[in-house]
mmCIF file of C-alpha atoms and ligand atoms in Angstrom:
data_model
loop_
_atom_site.group_PDB
_atom_site.id
_atom_site.type_symbol
_atom_site.label_atom_id
_atom_site.label_comp_id
_atom_site.label_asym_id
_atom_site.label_seq_id
_atom_site.Cartn_x
_atom_site.Cartn_y
_atom_site.Cartn_z
ATOM 1 C CA UNK A 1 0.000 0.000 0.000
ATOM 2 C CA UNK A 2 1.238 3.480 -0.843
ATOM 3 C CA UNK A 3 0.058 7.016 0.075
ATOM 4 C CA UNK A 4 -0.761 9.171 -2.938
ATOM 5 C CA UNK A 5 -1.396 12.923 -2.940
ATOM 6 C CA UNK A 6 -4.783 13.263 -4.667
ATOM 7 C CA UNK A 7 -5.637 16.817 -3.646
ATOM 8 C CA UNK A 8 -3.797 20.023 -2.805
ATOM 9 C CA UNK A 9 -5.049 23.375 -1.525
ATOM 10 C CA UNK A 10 -3.838 26.674 -0.123
ATOM 11 C CA UNK A 11 -5.183 29.862 1.405
ATOM 12 C CA UNK A 12 -3.337 33.083 2.231
ATOM 13 C CA UNK A 13 -4.484 36.440 3.627
ATOM 14 C CA UNK A 14 -5.381 39.155 1.103
ATOM 15 C CA UNK A 15 -3.184 41.719 2.856
ATOM 16 C CA UNK A 16 0.240 42.279 1.260
ATOM 17 C CA UNK A 17 3.158 43.689 3.248
ATOM 18 C CA UNK A 18 5.829 44.910 0.831
ATOM 19 C CA UNK A 19 9.474 45.686 1.487
ATOM 20 C CA UNK A 20 8.580 49.370 1.034
ATOM 21 C CA UNK A 21 6.053 48.992 3.879
ATOM 22 C CA UNK A 22 8.795 47.470 6.069
ATOM 23 C CA UNK A 23 11.137 50.377 5.324
ATOM 24 C CA UNK A 24 8.646 52.512 7.292
ATOM 25 C CA UNK A 25 8.683 50.153 10.301
ATOM 26 C CA UNK A 26 12.363 49.206 10.800
ATOM 27 C CA UNK A 27 15.789 50.383 9.618
ATOM 28 C CA UNK A 28 15.939 48.301 6.431
ATOM 29 C CA UNK A 29 15.819 48.657 2.656
ATOM 30 C CA UNK A 30 14.154 46.832 -0.205
ATOM 31 C CA UNK A 31 17.636 46.328 -1.640
ATOM 32 C CA UNK A 32 18.940 44.584 1.550
ATOM 33 C CA UNK A 33 15.907 42.307 1.820
ATOM 34 C CA UNK A 34 15.900 41.318 -1.867
ATOM 35 C CA UNK A 35 19.668 40.762 -2.039
ATOM 36 C CA UNK A 36 19.906 38.779 1.212
ATOM 37 C CA UNK A 37 16.632 36.812 1.014
ATOM 38 C CA UNK A 38 14.922 37.182 -2.390
ATOM 39 C CA UNK A 39 11.714 38.267 -0.612
ATOM 40 C CA UNK A 40 9.725 41.144 -2.190
ATOM 41 C CA UNK A 41 6.461 40.851 -0.301
ATOM 42 C CA UNK A 42 4.646 38.605 2.145
ATOM 43 C CA UNK A 43 0.995 38.038 3.158
ATOM 44 C CA UNK A 44 -0.199 39.291 6.515
ATOM 45 C CA UNK A 45 -3.383 38.346 8.372
ATOM 46 C CA UNK A 46 -5.632 41.075 9.761
ATOM 47 C CA UNK A 47 -6.234 41.535 13.431
ATOM 48 C CA UNK A 48 -8.825 38.996 14.540
ATOM 49 C CA UNK A 49 -7.870 36.406 11.908
ATOM 50 C CA UNK A 50 -6.293 33.165 13.100
ATOM 51 C CA UNK A 51 -4.641 30.088 11.622
ATOM 52 C CA UNK A 52 -7.876 28.120 11.169
ATOM 53 C CA UNK A 53 -9.305 30.942 8.988
ATOM 54 C CA UNK A 54 -6.740 29.860 6.382
ATOM 55 C CA UNK A 55 -6.121 26.220 7.322
ATOM 56 C CA UNK A 56 -9.806 25.303 6.877
ATOM 57 C CA UNK A 57 -10.175 26.699 3.308
ATOM 58 C CA UNK A 58 -6.826 25.143 2.330
ATOM 59 C CA UNK A 59 -8.097 21.768 3.627
ATOM 60 C CA UNK A 60 -11.458 22.177 1.876
ATOM 61 C CA UNK A 61 -9.738 22.919 -1.442
ATOM 62 C CA UNK A 62 -7.553 19.809 -1.123
ATOM 63 C CA UNK A 63 -10.634 17.676 -0.365
ATOM 64 C CA UNK A 64 -12.562 19.212 -3.268
ATOM 65 C CA UNK A 65 -9.737 18.468 -5.698
ATOM 66 C CA UNK A 66 -9.552 14.877 -4.466
ATOM 67 C CA UNK A 67 -13.352 14.511 -4.613
ATOM 68 C CA UNK A 68 -13.404 13.240 -1.027
ATOM 69 C CA UNK A 69 -15.964 14.211 1.628
ATOM 70 C CA UNK A 70 -14.702 15.418 4.995
ATOM 71 C CA UNK A 71 -16.685 12.598 6.610
ATOM 72 C CA UNK A 72 -14.351 10.103 4.878
ATOM 73 C CA UNK A 73 -11.149 11.605 6.312
ATOM 74 C CA UNK A 74 -9.783 9.296 8.993
ATOM 75 C CA UNK A 75 -6.838 11.329 10.328
ATOM 76 C CA UNK A 76 -6.169 15.092 10.481
ATOM 77 C CA UNK A 77 -2.634 16.383 11.071
ATOM 78 C CA UNK A 78 -1.875 20.105 11.310
ATOM 79 C CA UNK A 79 1.784 21.171 11.354
ATOM 80 C CA UNK A 80 2.179 24.568 12.988
ATOM 81 C CA UNK A 81 4.049 26.629 15.572
ATOM 82 C CA UNK A 82 1.367 29.349 15.600
ATOM 83 C CA UNK A 83 -1.870 27.518 16.403
ATOM 84 C CA UNK A 84 -5.188 29.273 17.098
ATOM 85 C CA UNK A 85 -4.869 28.568 20.823
ATOM 86 C CA UNK A 86 -2.144 26.986 22.979
ATOM 87 C CA UNK A 87 -4.627 24.120 23.239
ATOM 88 C CA UNK A 88 -6.725 22.437 21.948
ATOM 89 C CA UNK A 89 -4.923 21.619 18.717
ATOM 90 C CA UNK A 90 -5.925 23.558 15.580
ATOM 91 C CA UNK A 91 -6.275 20.162 13.856
ATOM 92 C CA UNK A 92 -9.371 19.584 16.038
ATOM 93 C CA UNK A 93 -10.873 22.861 14.789
ATOM 94 C CA UNK A 94 -10.166 21.766 11.181
ATOM 95 C CA UNK A 95 -11.568 18.281 11.864
ATOM 96 C CA UNK A 96 -14.860 19.775 13.070
ATOM 97 C CA UNK A 97 -15.092 22.283 10.191
ATOM 98 C CA UNK A 98 -14.661 19.634 7.482
ATOM 99 C CA UNK A 99 -17.002 17.163 9.221
ATOM 100 C CA UNK A 100 -14.427 14.422 9.842
ATOM 101 C CA UNK A 101 -16.528 13.284 12.787
ATOM 102 C CA UNK A 102 -14.611 11.335 15.460
ATOM 103 C CA UNK A 103 -11.455 11.101 13.300
ATOM 104 C CA UNK A 104 -8.264 11.501 15.355
ATOM 105 C CA UNK A 105 -6.600 14.908 14.998
ATOM 106 C CA UNK A 106 -3.347 16.309 16.320
ATOM 107 C CA UNK A 107 -0.972 19.219 15.810
ATOM 108 C CA UNK A 108 2.683 18.669 15.108
ATOM 109 C CA UNK A 109 5.449 21.054 16.177
ATOM 110 C CA UNK A 110 8.472 20.852 13.890
ATOM 111 C CA UNK A 111 8.500 24.494 12.717
ATOM 112 C CA UNK A 112 9.356 24.878 9.015
ATOM 113 C CA UNK A 113 9.860 21.104 8.696
ATOM 114 C CA UNK A 114 6.407 20.365 10.123
ATOM 115 C CA UNK A 115 4.573 19.738 6.865
ATOM 116 C CA UNK A 116 7.104 17.176 5.650
ATOM 117 C CA UNK A 117 7.116 15.476 9.065
ATOM 118 C CA UNK A 118 3.287 15.372 8.806
ATOM 119 C CA UNK A 119 3.360 14.021 5.253
ATOM 120 C CA UNK A 120 5.704 11.230 6.325
ATOM 121 C CA UNK A 121 3.647 10.371 9.420
ATOM 122 C CA UNK A 122 0.413 10.324 7.399
ATOM 123 C CA UNK A 123 2.136 8.023 4.915
ATOM 124 C CA UNK A 124 2.990 5.635 7.756
ATOM 125 C CA UNK A 125 -0.682 5.396 8.815
ATOM 126 C CA UNK A 126 -1.694 4.570 5.240
ATOM 127 C CA UNK A 127 1.134 2.086 4.594
ATOM 128 C CA UNK A 128 0.302 0.337 7.877
ATOM 129 C CA UNK A 129 -3.300 -0.033 6.714
ATOM 130 C CA UNK A 130 -4.619 2.073 9.622
ATOM 131 C CA UNK A 131 -6.023 4.943 7.502
ATOM 132 C CA UNK A 132 -7.208 5.438 3.905
ATOM 133 C CA UNK A 133 -7.647 9.239 3.746
ATOM 134 C CA UNK A 134 -5.250 11.458 5.701
ATOM 135 C CA UNK A 135 -5.442 15.255 5.637
ATOM 136 C CA UNK A 136 -2.108 16.991 6.232
ATOM 137 C CA UNK A 137 -2.168 20.765 6.736
ATOM 138 C CA UNK A 138 0.801 23.102 7.220
ATOM 139 C CA UNK A 139 -0.046 26.628 8.318
ATOM 140 C CA UNK A 140 1.330 29.616 10.193
ATOM 141 C CA UNK A 141 0.489 33.116 11.413
ATOM 142 C CA UNK A 142 4.096 34.134 12.038
ATOM 143 C CA UNK A 143 3.477 37.866 11.542
ATOM 144 C CA UNK A 144 1.585 37.678 14.839
ATOM 145 C CA UNK A 145 4.603 36.407 16.781
ATOM 146 C CA UNK A 146 7.543 38.294 15.258
ATOM 147 C CA UNK A 147 9.228 41.162 17.077
ATOM 148 C CA UNK A 148 8.396 44.177 14.884
ATOM 149 C CA UNK A 149 11.434 46.012 16.258
ATOM 150 C CA UNK A 150 13.896 43.268 15.195
ATOM 151 C CA UNK A 151 14.840 43.946 11.572
ATOM 152 C CA UNK A 152 16.788 40.679 11.360
ATOM 153 C CA UNK A 153 13.607 38.581 11.703
ATOM 154 C CA UNK A 154 10.498 40.692 11.039
ATOM 155 C CA UNK A 155 11.285 41.064 7.319
ATOM 156 C CA UNK A 156 11.427 37.297 6.769
ATOM 157 C CA UNK A 157 8.092 35.790 7.707
ATOM 158 C CA UNK A 158 4.599 35.602 6.194
ATOM 159 C CA UNK A 159 1.190 34.026 6.886
ATOM 160 C CA UNK A 160 -0.755 31.299 5.092
ATOM 161 C CA UNK A 161 -1.725 27.641 4.928
ATOM 162 C CA UNK A 162 -1.414 24.721 2.530
ATOM 163 C CA UNK A 163 -2.879 21.227 2.625
ATOM 164 C CA UNK A 164 -2.772 17.862 0.917
ATOM 165 C CA UNK A 165 -5.035 14.840 0.987
ATOM 166 C CA UNK A 166 -3.165 11.538 1.110
ATOM 167 C CA UNK A 167 -5.087 8.507 -0.133
ATOM 168 C CA UNK A 168 -4.291 4.815 -0.039
ATOM 169 C CA UNK A 169 -3.453 3.273 -3.411
ATOM 170 C CA UNK A 170 -2.370 -0.150 -4.609
ATOM 171 C CA UNK A 171 -0.392 1.535 -7.425
ATOM 172 C CA UNK A 172 3.363 2.071 -7.217
ATOM 173 C CA UNK A 173 3.059 5.862 -6.890
ATOM 174 C CA UNK A 174 2.747 8.465 -4.155
ATOM 175 C CA UNK A 175 5.268 8.859 -1.341
ATOM 176 C CA UNK A 176 8.105 6.516 -2.348
ATOM 177 C CA UNK A 177 10.547 7.375 0.418
ATOM 178 C CA UNK A 178 11.578 9.919 2.985
ATOM 179 C CA UNK A 179 14.142 10.893 5.625
ATOM 180 C CA UNK A 180 13.636 12.880 8.843
ATOM 181 C CA UNK A 181 16.078 14.225 11.450
ATOM 182 C CA UNK A 182 16.408 16.554 14.438
ATOM 183 C CA UNK A 183 19.205 17.995 16.564
ATOM 184 C CA UNK A 184 17.963 19.380 19.870
ATOM 185 C CA UNK A 185 21.471 20.515 20.824
ATOM 186 C CA UNK A 186 20.787 23.450 18.484
ATOM 187 C CA UNK A 187 17.391 24.308 19.992
ATOM 188 C CA UNK A 188 18.517 27.878 20.737
ATOM 189 C CA UNK A 189 19.177 28.838 17.104
ATOM 190 C CA UNK A 190 15.494 29.561 16.345
ATOM 191 C CA UNK A 191 13.046 29.782 19.213
ATOM 192 C CA UNK A 192 10.023 31.449 20.746
ATOM 193 C CA UNK A 193 11.140 31.157 24.368
ATOM 194 C CA UNK A 194 8.125 32.469 26.290
ATOM 195 C CA UNK A 195 4.551 31.313 26.814
ATOM 196 C CA UNK A 196 5.374 27.691 27.594
ATOM 197 C CA UNK A 197 6.182 26.090 30.954
ATOM 198 C CA UNK A 198 9.798 27.373 31.024
ATOM 199 C CA UNK A 199 8.698 31.033 30.875
ATOM 200 C CA UNK A 200 4.948 31.106 31.511
ATOM 201 C CA UNK A 201 2.876 34.039 30.302
ATOM 202 C CA UNK A 202 3.514 37.110 32.433
ATOM 203 C CA UNK A 203 3.960 40.826 31.871
ATOM 204 C CA UNK A 204 7.674 40.453 32.631
ATOM 205 C CA UNK A 205 8.069 37.671 30.062
ATOM 206 C CA UNK A 206 6.340 39.752 27.382
ATOM 207 C CA UNK A 207 8.315 42.906 28.305
ATOM 208 C CA UNK A 208 11.535 40.889 27.929
ATOM 209 C CA UNK A 209 10.515 40.053 24.350
ATOM 210 C CA UNK A 210 10.347 36.331 25.044
ATOM 211 C CA UNK A 211 6.953 35.902 23.366
ATOM 212 C CA UNK A 212 8.495 36.598 19.949
ATOM 213 C CA UNK A 213 10.607 34.641 17.478
ATOM 214 C CA UNK A 214 14.366 34.883 17.996
ATOM 215 C CA UNK A 215 16.788 33.561 15.425
ATOM 216 C CA UNK A 216 20.546 33.393 14.963
ATOM 217 C CA UNK A 217 20.122 33.728 11.204
ATOM 218 C CA UNK A 218 23.652 33.370 9.939
ATOM 219 C CA UNK A 219 24.397 30.172 11.899
ATOM 220 C CA UNK A 220 21.027 28.781 10.825
ATOM 221 C CA UNK A 221 21.804 29.580 7.187
ATOM 222 C CA UNK A 222 25.004 27.495 7.161
ATOM 223 C CA UNK A 223 23.366 24.500 8.868
ATOM 224 C CA UNK A 224 20.356 24.714 6.534
ATOM 225 C CA UNK A 225 22.314 24.438 3.291
ATOM 226 C CA UNK A 226 24.272 21.356 4.384
ATOM 227 C CA UNK A 227 21.357 19.541 6.039
ATOM 228 C CA UNK A 228 18.858 20.208 3.215
ATOM 229 C CA UNK A 229 21.235 18.746 0.649
ATOM 230 C CA UNK A 230 22.119 15.723 2.833
ATOM 231 C CA UNK A 231 18.538 14.800 3.690
ATOM 232 C CA UNK A 232 17.448 15.145 0.059
ATOM 233 C CA UNK A 233 20.130 12.717 -1.101
ATOM 234 C CA UNK A 234 19.203 10.334 1.734
ATOM 235 C CA UNK A 235 15.484 10.305 0.820
ATOM 236 C CA UNK A 236 16.241 9.873 -2.905
ATOM 237 C CA UNK A 237 18.641 7.010 -2.172
ATOM 238 C CA UNK A 238 15.879 5.204 -0.281
ATOM 239 C CA UNK A 239 13.958 5.114 -3.585
ATOM 240 C CA UNK A 240 17.092 4.223 -5.586
ATOM 241 C CA UNK A 241 16.952 7.645 -7.228
ATOM 242 C CA UNK A 242 19.434 10.492 -7.516
ATOM 243 C CA UNK A 243 19.121 14.285 -7.891
ATOM 244 C CA UNK A 244 19.185 14.006 -11.713
ATOM 245 C CA UNK A 245 15.920 11.995 -11.561
ATOM 246 C CA UNK A 246 14.053 14.894 -9.929
ATOM 247 C CA UNK A 247 11.437 16.609 -12.124
ATOM 248 C CA UNK A 248 10.336 19.102 -9.438
ATOM 249 C CA UNK A 249 12.380 20.202 -6.451
ATOM 250 C CA UNK A 250 10.262 22.017 -3.845
ATOM 251 C CA UNK A 251 12.524 23.293 -1.066
ATOM 252 C CA UNK A 252 11.322 25.170 2.007
ATOM 253 C CA UNK A 253 10.989 28.813 0.943
ATOM 254 C CA UNK A 254 13.065 30.582 3.615
ATOM 255 C CA UNK A 255 15.667 32.381 1.566
ATOM 256 C CA UNK A 256 16.483 32.428 -2.170
ATOM 257 C CA UNK A 257 20.208 32.176 -1.410
ATOM 258 C CA UNK A 258 19.651 28.957 0.596
ATOM 259 C CA UNK A 259 17.467 27.554 -2.211
ATOM 260 C CA UNK A 260 20.113 28.357 -4.851
ATOM 261 C CA UNK A 261 22.959 26.952 -2.751
ATOM 262 C CA UNK A 262 21.086 23.691 -2.069
ATOM 263 C CA UNK A 263 20.059 23.353 -5.730
ATOM 264 C CA UNK A 264 23.684 23.763 -6.796
ATOM 265 C CA UNK A 265 25.010 21.345 -4.175
ATOM 266 C CA UNK A 266 22.430 18.726 -5.173
ATOM 267 C CA UNK A 267 22.732 19.432 -8.910
ATOM 268 C CA UNK A 268 19.036 18.886 -9.636
ATOM 269 C CA UNK A 269 18.204 19.468 -13.346
ATOM 270 C CA UNK A 270 17.991 23.092 -14.548
ATOM 271 C CA UNK A 271 14.498 24.494 -14.170
ATOM 272 C CA UNK A 272 13.401 21.819 -11.675
ATOM 273 C CA UNK A 273 13.496 24.078 -8.610
ATOM 274 C CA UNK A 274 10.247 25.866 -7.726
ATOM 275 C CA UNK A 275 10.620 29.260 -6.039
ATOM 276 C CA UNK A 276 7.881 31.564 -4.746
ATOM 277 C CA UNK A 277 9.677 33.075 -1.723
ATOM 278 C CA UNK A 278 9.568 36.503 -3.420
ATOM 279 C CA UNK A 279 5.752 36.578 -3.002
ATOM 280 C CA UNK A 280 5.189 34.911 0.384
ATOM 281 C CA UNK A 281 8.408 35.145 2.413
ATOM 282 C CA UNK A 282 9.024 32.326 4.878
ATOM 283 C CA UNK A 283 5.648 30.812 5.801
ATOM 284 C CA UNK A 284 7.310 28.024 7.816
ATOM 285 C CA UNK A 285 5.146 24.852 7.789
ATOM 286 C CA UNK A 286 2.968 26.334 5.015
ATOM 287 C CA UNK A 287 5.752 26.977 2.523
ATOM 288 C CA UNK A 288 6.093 23.546 0.890
ATOM 289 C CA UNK A 289 2.329 22.800 0.571
ATOM 290 C CA UNK A 290 1.650 26.313 -0.783
ATOM 291 C CA UNK A 291 4.370 25.828 -3.429
ATOM 292 C CA UNK A 292 3.084 22.342 -4.253
ATOM 293 C CA UNK A 293 -0.484 23.599 -4.679
ATOM 294 C CA UNK A 294 0.619 26.460 -6.949
ATOM 295 C CA UNK A 295 2.530 24.042 -9.181
ATOM 296 C CA UNK A 296 -0.224 21.439 -9.174
ATOM 297 C CA UNK A 297 -3.079 23.867 -9.909
ATOM 298 C CA UNK A 298 -1.074 25.335 -12.782
ATOM 299 C CA UNK A 299 -1.058 21.793 -14.250
ATOM 300 C CA UNK A 300 2.726 21.686 -14.225
ATOM 301 C CA UNK A 301 3.188 18.403 -12.351
ATOM 302 C CA UNK A 302 2.667 15.521 -14.751
ATOM 303 C CA UNK A 303 1.694 11.937 -14.011
ATOM 304 C CA UNK A 304 4.717 9.844 -13.120
ATOM 305 C CA UNK A 305 7.009 12.816 -12.406
ATOM 306 C CA UNK A 306 9.318 12.717 -9.380
ATOM 307 C CA UNK A 307 8.742 15.515 -6.841
ATOM 308 C CA UNK A 308 11.359 16.073 -4.125
ATOM 309 C CA UNK A 309 10.255 18.171 -1.134
ATOM 310 C CA UNK A 310 12.673 19.238 1.580
ATOM 311 C CA UNK A 311 12.582 21.543 4.604
ATOM 312 C CA UNK A 312 14.620 22.781 7.551
ATOM 313 C CA UNK A 313 13.623 24.647 10.692
ATOM 314 C CA UNK A 314 13.611 25.203 14.410
ATOM 315 C CA UNK A 315 14.447 22.218 16.588
ATOM 316 C CA UNK A 316 16.607 21.962 14.654
ATOM 317 C CA UNK A 317 14.597 19.704 12.385
ATOM 318 C CA UNK A 318 15.052 18.731 8.744
ATOM 319 C CA UNK A 319 13.334 16.250 6.433
ATOM 320 C CA UNK A 320 12.646 15.268 2.818
ATOM 321 C CA UNK A 321 9.982 13.313 0.990
ATOM 322 C CA UNK A 322 10.092 11.858 -2.521
ATOM 323 C CA UNK A 323 6.772 11.556 -4.350
ATOM 324 C CA UNK A 324 5.989 9.883 -7.666
ATOM 325 C CA UNK A 325 3.056 11.945 -8.960
HETATM 326 N N1 ACO B 1 17.924 45.262 6.909
HETATM 327 C C1 ACO B 1 19.172 45.768 6.877
HETATM 328 N N2 ACO B 1 20.213 45.198 7.543
HETATM 329 C C2 ACO B 1 19.963 44.073 8.233
HETATM 330 C C3 ACO B 1 18.689 43.493 8.304
HETATM 331 C C4 ACO B 1 17.633 44.148 7.616
HETATM 332 N N3 ACO B 1 16.373 43.662 7.599
HETATM 333 N N4 ACO B 1 18.765 42.394 9.066
HETATM 334 C C5 ACO B 1 20.033 42.271 9.451
HETATM 335 N N5 ACO B 1 20.783 43.291 8.975
HETATM 336 C C6 ACO B 1 22.206 43.535 9.127
HETATM 337 C C7 ACO B 1 22.772 42.909 10.373
HETATM 338 O O1 ACO B 1 22.578 43.776 11.483
HETATM 339 C C8 ACO B 1 24.224 42.754 9.999
HETATM 340 O O2 ACO B 1 24.871 44.005 10.183
HETATM 341 P P1 ACO B 1 26.381 44.077 10.752
HETATM 342 O O3 ACO B 1 27.221 43.355 9.731
HETATM 343 O O4 ACO B 1 26.624 45.554 10.820
HETATM 344 O O5 ACO B 1 26.329 43.378 12.082
HETATM 345 C C9 ACO B 1 24.209 42.484 8.508
HETATM 346 O O6 ACO B 1 22.901 42.891 8.059
HETATM 347 C C10 ACO B 1 24.427 41.023 8.144
HETATM 348 O O7 ACO B 1 23.593 40.189 8.978
HETATM 349 P P2 ACO B 1 23.606 38.622 8.848
HETATM 350 O O8 ACO B 1 22.654 38.050 9.850
HETATM 351 O O9 ACO B 1 25.013 38.088 8.839
HETATM 352 O O10 ACO B 1 23.004 38.457 7.368
HETATM 353 P P3 ACO B 1 22.821 37.154 6.503
HETATM 354 O O11 ACO B 1 23.472 37.325 5.222
HETATM 355 O O12 ACO B 1 23.102 35.892 7.282
HETATM 356 O O13 ACO B 1 21.234 37.184 6.229
HETATM 357 C C11 ACO B 1 19.237 36.052 7.024
HETATM 358 C C12 ACO B 1 20.326 37.105 7.309
HETATM 359 C C13 ACO B 1 18.443 36.515 5.833
HETATM 360 C C14 ACO B 1 18.343 35.925 8.237
HETATM 361 C C15 ACO B 1 19.894 34.696 6.706
HETATM 362 O O14 ACO B 1 20.897 34.413 7.654
HETATM 363 C C16 ACO B 1 18.916 33.537 6.656
HETATM 364 O O15 ACO B 1 18.097 33.446 5.783
HETATM 365 N N6 ACO B 1 19.057 32.574 7.595
HETATM 366 C C17 ACO B 1 18.282 31.342 7.583
HETATM 367 C C18 ACO B 1 16.879 31.508 8.042
HETATM 368 C C19 ACO B 1 16.189 30.160 8.054
HETATM 369 O O16 ACO B 1 16.296 29.384 7.138
HETATM 370 N N7 ACO B 1 15.466 29.835 9.139
HETATM 371 C C20 ACO B 1 14.920 28.509 9.254
HETATM 372 C C21 ACO B 1 13.493 28.460 9.291
HETATM 373 S S1 ACO B 1 12.710 29.581 10.404
HETATM 374 C C22 ACO B 1 11.724 28.628 11.466
HETATM 375 O O17 ACO B 1 11.926 27.478 11.695
HETATM 376 C C23 ACO B 1 10.548 29.348 12.139
#
C-alpha cells in the first residue's frame, strides 16, 4: 500500500506587506531584503484572523480536488508553531469544520519542517493499513509572533496555509521514500522562548521580548544548506533515485540564497526548482504545501514525475519526501 497525494489546496491572507512597507517600520531597505533573502512581499493576516481561517479553506480545497468528503477523512494532522490557541490543537478545529466526525486529529510542532514530518507520518498510517484518507495541513500566522522592532527577523516571515489529501493506493506511486532528522542541541538557534512552561505568560516575560521569534540567522543559514542537501540525497537514495531523476524540487521557501545553494550542491536538473519566496516570504510549515499547490493547480506536475520536497527549521529539524506523482 502506498500514500498518494490526490488533492492540494492553499489559502493566504489578502493583505500584502511589501518591502517598502517594512522600510517605514524598521531600519531596512528593499535592496537589503531582496539581495539577502529574495523576498519582495509577504501576506499578513488582519487583526482577529487566526490560523484556522486559512487552514480550513486550504483543507477544503484539497478535499474538493480529491473529490473526497470530509466525513471520509480518517486522520487530520496540522503542522504549525502558531496555532489558534495553545490548546486544543488547531487540527481539532479543522476536523470539526470539514465534518471528519470522530477522526483523530493532532498538531505537530516541527516548525518549518512540520509539513514534511506530517506528510511522512500520514504516509505511515496509510502504509500500515490504519487509515485510507489522511489530511495533512501546514499553516502559520508568524506575523503575529515576530518582534516588529527586530529587523533581522520581522522582514522574513509571512502568513498562510497549505494542505494535501493523502489517499491509499495499490499503485506504485505516491510517497516513495523519505528521511527525517532533528538535533535538539541546536534548539537555541530559532526559538520562541516564552509562553510555555519554562517562561509562563507574564507581563515580565512579554516585556523581555520572550513571546516573539528569535533567530541566529547566519548560523542557521550554514546548517540549513548542508542539512537540506544531505537529507534530500538520503530520501532519494531510499527510492534508488538520484538528484538528476528529480522533475520538481520544492525546497522550504526561507531564503532564495539557501534555495540556490542547495540546488547547486544537489545538482538537480535546470528548471526543476520551484521558487515563490519573493511573493510569500518564509511561511514556515505552510511553505512547501503552498508551493506544491501552486505548481499542481497550474497543471505543471505531470503523471509519473518525481517531486522532491525538503525543509529545515527550528528544533533543529530537517526532512525530505520523494513523491511519484
Ligand atoms: N535590513 C538591513 N540590515 C539588516 C537586516 C535588515 N532587515 N537584518 C540584518 N541586517 C544587518 C545585520 O545587522 C548585519 O549588520 P552588521 O554586519 O553591521 O552586524 C548584517 O545585516 C548582516 O547580517 P547577517 O545576519 O550576517 O546576514 P545574513 O546574510 O546571514 O542574512 C538572514 C540574514 C536573511 C536571516 C539569513 O541568515 C537567513 O536566511 N538565515 C536562515 C533563516 C532560516 O532558514 N530559518 C529557518 C526556518 S525559520 C523557522 O523554523 C521558524
